[in-house]
mmCIF file of C-alpha atoms in Angstrom:
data_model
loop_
_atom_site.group_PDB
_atom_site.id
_atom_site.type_symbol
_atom_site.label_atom_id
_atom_site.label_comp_id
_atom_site.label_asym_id
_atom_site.label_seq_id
_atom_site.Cartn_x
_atom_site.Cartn_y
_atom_site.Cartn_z
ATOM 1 C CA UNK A 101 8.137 16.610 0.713
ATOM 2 C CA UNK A 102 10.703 15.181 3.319
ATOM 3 C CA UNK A 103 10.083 12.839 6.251
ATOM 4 C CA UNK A 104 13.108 13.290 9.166
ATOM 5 C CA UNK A 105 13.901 10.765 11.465
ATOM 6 C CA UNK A 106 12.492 12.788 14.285
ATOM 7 C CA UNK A 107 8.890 11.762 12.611
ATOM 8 C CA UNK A 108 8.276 15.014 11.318
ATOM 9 C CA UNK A 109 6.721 15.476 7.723
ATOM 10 C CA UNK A 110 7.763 18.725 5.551
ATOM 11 C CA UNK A 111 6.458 20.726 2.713
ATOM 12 C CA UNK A 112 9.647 22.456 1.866
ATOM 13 C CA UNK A 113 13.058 23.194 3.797
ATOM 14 C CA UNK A 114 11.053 24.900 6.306
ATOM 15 C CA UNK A 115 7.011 23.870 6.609
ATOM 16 C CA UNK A 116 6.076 21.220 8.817
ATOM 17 C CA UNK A 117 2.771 19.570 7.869
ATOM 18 C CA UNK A 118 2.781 16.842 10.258
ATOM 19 C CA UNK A 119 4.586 16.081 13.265
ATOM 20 C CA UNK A 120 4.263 12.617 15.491
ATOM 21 C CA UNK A 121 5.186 10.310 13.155
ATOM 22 C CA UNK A 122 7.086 7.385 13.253
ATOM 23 C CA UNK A 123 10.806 8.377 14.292
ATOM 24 C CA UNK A 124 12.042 4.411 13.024
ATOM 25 C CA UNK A 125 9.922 3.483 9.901
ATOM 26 C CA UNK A 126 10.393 4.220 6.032
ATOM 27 C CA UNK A 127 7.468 6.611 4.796
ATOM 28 C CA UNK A 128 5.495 5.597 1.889
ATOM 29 C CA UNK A 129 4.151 9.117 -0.189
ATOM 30 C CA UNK A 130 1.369 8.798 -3.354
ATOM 31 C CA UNK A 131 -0.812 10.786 -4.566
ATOM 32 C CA UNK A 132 -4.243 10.926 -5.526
ATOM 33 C CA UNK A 133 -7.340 13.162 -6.332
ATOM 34 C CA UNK A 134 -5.108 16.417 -5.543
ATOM 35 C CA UNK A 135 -3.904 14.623 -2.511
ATOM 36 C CA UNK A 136 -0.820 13.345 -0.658
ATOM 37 C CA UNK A 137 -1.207 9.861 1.199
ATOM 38 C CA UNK A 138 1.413 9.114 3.758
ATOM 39 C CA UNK A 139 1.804 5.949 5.401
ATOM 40 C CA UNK A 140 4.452 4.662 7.707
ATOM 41 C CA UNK A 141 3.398 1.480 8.996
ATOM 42 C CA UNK A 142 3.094 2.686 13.005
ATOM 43 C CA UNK A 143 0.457 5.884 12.928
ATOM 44 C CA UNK A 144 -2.497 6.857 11.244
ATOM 45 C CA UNK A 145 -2.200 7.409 8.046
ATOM 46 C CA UNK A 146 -2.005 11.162 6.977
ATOM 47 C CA UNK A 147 -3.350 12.995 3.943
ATOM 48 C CA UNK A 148 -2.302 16.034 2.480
ATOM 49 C CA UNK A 149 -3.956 18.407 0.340
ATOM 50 C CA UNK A 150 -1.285 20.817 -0.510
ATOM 51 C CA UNK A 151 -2.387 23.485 2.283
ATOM 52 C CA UNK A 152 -2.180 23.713 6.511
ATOM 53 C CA UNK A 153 -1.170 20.554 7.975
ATOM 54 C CA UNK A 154 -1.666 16.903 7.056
ATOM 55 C CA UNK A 155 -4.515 15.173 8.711
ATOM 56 C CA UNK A 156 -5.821 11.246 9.494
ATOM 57 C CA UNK A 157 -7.198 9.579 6.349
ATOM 58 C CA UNK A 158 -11.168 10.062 6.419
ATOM 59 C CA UNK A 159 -12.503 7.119 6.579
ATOM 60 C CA UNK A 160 -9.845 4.133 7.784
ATOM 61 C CA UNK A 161 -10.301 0.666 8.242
ATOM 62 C CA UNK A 162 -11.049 -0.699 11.745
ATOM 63 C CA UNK A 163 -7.922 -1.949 12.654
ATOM 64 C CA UNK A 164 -5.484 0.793 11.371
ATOM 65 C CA UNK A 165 -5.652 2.035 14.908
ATOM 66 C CA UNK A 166 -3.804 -0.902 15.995
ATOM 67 C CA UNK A 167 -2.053 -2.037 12.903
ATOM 68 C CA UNK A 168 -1.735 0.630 10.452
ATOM 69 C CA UNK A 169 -0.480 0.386 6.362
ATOM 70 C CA UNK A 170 3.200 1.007 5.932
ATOM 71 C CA UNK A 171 2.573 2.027 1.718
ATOM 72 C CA UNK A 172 -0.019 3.426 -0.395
ATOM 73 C CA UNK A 173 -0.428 2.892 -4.377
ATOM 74 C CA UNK A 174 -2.885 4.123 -6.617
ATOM 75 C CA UNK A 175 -4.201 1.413 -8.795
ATOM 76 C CA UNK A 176 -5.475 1.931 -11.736
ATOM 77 C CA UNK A 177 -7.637 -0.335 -14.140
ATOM 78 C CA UNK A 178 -9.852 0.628 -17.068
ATOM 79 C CA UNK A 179 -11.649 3.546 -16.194
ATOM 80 C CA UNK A 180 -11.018 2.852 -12.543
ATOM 81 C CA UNK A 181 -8.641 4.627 -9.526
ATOM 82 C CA UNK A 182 -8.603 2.791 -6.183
ATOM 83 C CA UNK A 183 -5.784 3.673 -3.593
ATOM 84 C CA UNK A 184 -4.303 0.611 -2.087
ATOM 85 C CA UNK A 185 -3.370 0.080 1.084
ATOM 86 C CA UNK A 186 -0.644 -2.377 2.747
ATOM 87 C CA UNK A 187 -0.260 -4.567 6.114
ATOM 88 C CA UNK A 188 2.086 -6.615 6.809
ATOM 89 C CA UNK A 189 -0.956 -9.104 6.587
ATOM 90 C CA UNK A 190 -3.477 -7.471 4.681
ATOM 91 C CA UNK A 191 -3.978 -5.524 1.113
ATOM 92 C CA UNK A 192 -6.800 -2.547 1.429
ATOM 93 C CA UNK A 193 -8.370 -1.227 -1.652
ATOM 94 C CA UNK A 194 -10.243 2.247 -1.395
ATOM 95 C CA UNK A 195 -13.806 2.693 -3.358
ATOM 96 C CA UNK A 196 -13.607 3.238 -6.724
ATOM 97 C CA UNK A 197 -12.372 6.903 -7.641
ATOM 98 C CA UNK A 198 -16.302 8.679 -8.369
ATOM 99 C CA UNK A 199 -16.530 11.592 -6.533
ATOM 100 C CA UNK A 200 -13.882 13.540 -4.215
ATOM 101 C CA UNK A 201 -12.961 11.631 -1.241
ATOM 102 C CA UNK A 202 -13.609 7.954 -2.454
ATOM 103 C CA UNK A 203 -9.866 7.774 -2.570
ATOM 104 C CA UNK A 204 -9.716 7.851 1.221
ATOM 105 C CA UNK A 205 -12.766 5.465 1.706
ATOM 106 C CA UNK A 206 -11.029 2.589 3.195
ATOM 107 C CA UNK A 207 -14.402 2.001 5.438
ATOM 108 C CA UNK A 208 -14.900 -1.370 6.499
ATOM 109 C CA UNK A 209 -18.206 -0.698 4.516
ATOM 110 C CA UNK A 210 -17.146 -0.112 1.274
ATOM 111 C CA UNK A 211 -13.580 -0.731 0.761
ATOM 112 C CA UNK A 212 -12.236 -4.403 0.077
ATOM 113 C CA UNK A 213 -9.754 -5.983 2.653
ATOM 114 C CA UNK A 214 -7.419 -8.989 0.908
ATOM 115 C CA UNK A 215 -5.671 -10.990 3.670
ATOM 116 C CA UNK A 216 -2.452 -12.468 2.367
ATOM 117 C CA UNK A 217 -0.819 -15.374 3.855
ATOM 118 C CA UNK A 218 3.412 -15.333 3.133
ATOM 119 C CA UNK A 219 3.923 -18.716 4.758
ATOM 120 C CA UNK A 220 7.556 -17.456 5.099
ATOM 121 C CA UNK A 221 7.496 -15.639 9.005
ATOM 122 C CA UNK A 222 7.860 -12.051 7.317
ATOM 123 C CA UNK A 223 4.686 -10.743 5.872
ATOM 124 C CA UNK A 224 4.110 -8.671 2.824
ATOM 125 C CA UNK A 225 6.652 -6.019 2.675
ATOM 126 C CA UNK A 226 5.912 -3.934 -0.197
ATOM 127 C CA UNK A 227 3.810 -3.555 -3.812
ATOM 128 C CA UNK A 228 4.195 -1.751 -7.215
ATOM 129 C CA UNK A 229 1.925 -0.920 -10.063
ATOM 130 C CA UNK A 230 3.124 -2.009 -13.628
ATOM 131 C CA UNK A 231 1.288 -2.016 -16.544
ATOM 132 C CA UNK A 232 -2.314 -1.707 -14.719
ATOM 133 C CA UNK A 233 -1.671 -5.104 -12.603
ATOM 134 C CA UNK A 234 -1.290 -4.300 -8.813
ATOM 135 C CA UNK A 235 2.404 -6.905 -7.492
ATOM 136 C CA UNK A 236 2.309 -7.891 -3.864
ATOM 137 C CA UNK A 237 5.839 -8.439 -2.349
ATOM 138 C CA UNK A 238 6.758 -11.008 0.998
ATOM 139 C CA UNK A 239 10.238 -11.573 0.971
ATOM 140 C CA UNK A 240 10.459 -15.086 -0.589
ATOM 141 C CA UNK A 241 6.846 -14.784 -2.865
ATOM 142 C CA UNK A 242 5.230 -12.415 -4.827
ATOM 143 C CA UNK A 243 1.267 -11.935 -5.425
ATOM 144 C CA UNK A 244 -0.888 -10.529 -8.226
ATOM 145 C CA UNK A 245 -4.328 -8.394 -6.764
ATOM 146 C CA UNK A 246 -6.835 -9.926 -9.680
ATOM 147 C CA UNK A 247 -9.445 -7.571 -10.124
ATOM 148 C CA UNK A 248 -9.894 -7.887 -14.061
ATOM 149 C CA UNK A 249 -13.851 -8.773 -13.539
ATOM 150 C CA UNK A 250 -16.126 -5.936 -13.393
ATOM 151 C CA UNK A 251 -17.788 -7.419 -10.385
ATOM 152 C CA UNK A 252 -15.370 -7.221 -7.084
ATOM 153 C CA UNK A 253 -16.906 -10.111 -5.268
ATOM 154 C CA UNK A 254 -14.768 -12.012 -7.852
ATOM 155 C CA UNK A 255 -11.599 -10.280 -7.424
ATOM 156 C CA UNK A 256 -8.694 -12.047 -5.233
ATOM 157 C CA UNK A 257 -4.808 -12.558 -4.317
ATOM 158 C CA UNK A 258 -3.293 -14.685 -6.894
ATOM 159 C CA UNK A 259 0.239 -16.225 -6.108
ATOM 160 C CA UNK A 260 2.577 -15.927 -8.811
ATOM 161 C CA UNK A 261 5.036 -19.107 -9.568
ATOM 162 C CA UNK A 262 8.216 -18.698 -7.998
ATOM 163 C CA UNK A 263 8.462 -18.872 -4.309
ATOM 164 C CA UNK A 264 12.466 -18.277 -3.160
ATOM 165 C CA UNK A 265 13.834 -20.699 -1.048
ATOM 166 C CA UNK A 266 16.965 -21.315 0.877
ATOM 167 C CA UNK A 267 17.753 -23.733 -1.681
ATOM 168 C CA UNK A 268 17.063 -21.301 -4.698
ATOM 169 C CA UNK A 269 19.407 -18.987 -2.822
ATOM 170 C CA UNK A 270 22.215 -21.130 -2.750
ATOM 171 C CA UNK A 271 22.244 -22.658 -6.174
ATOM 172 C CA UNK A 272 22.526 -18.945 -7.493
ATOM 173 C CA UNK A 273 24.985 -17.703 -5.433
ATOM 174 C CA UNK A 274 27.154 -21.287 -6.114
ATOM 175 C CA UNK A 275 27.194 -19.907 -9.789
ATOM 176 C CA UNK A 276 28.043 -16.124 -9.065
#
């Protein structure tokens, strides 16, 4: 899979399975229940299942259509897959992996929106998954998704620790 800066997706050196994508933006690719997700923070995001062309995501959130996710992750807990979705403002997390599709369920009505305050004029720019815990990234803080209870009502956004400041910055690079 290749994204070119003319906002064309590709299967292979010749295939085009999307065109009319963002010509300026990084692409974020995952997959998930035999699927591709592709996100690049300005269009719908696509999804791919390995045949024709890539289409919009089933079932997005309301305001993807004016501020779309710029990365996907698949999160994974226990016996649980969710897809996970990122704003610069906002973390998405897709219904519970039960029956084909639910990985694309980011439906106002059953999918769970985390908004995210950075405090630091940036927004969230970016996540990982490591060791089953879902890490939030703004450019001076970082953020844990908490969903360890069975019950997601009781799941939230927990800040880690160390917040970077100017200050930080310049003690460290005093000592390099």
């Amino acid at each position: 899979i290749a994204a070119t800066d003319d906002g064309d997706v590709y299967s292979d050196d010749t295939t085009t399975i999307k065109t009319g994508m963002s010509s300026l933006n990084h692409y974020s690719f995952e997959t998930g229940e035999d699927k591709l997700f592709i996100a690049d923070g300005e269009t719908m995001p696509q999804v791919w299942t390995g045949t024709g062309t890539a289409d919009d995501i089933a079932d997005p959130a309301t305001d993807w259509s004016s501020t779309p996710p710029f990365q996907f992750v698949l999160h994974r807990r226990a016996n649980s897959q969710r897809m996970c979705a990122l704003t610069a403002t906002t973390l998405y997390v897709s219904k519970s992996f039960a029956t084909a599709g639910d990985l694309e369920n980011f439906s106002d009505a059953t999918a769970y929106a985390f908004p995210i305050e950075t405090a630091d004029g940036f927004g969230l720019v970016g996540m990982i998954e490591h060791n089953n815990e879902l890490w939030i990234f703004g450019k001076r803080q970082s953020f844990r998704f908490d969903d360890t209870d069975t019950d997601p009502s009781n799941w939230g956004i927990t800040p880690n620790l160390f917040v970077r400041s100017e200050e930080h910055t310049s003690e460290l690079q005093s000592h390099l």
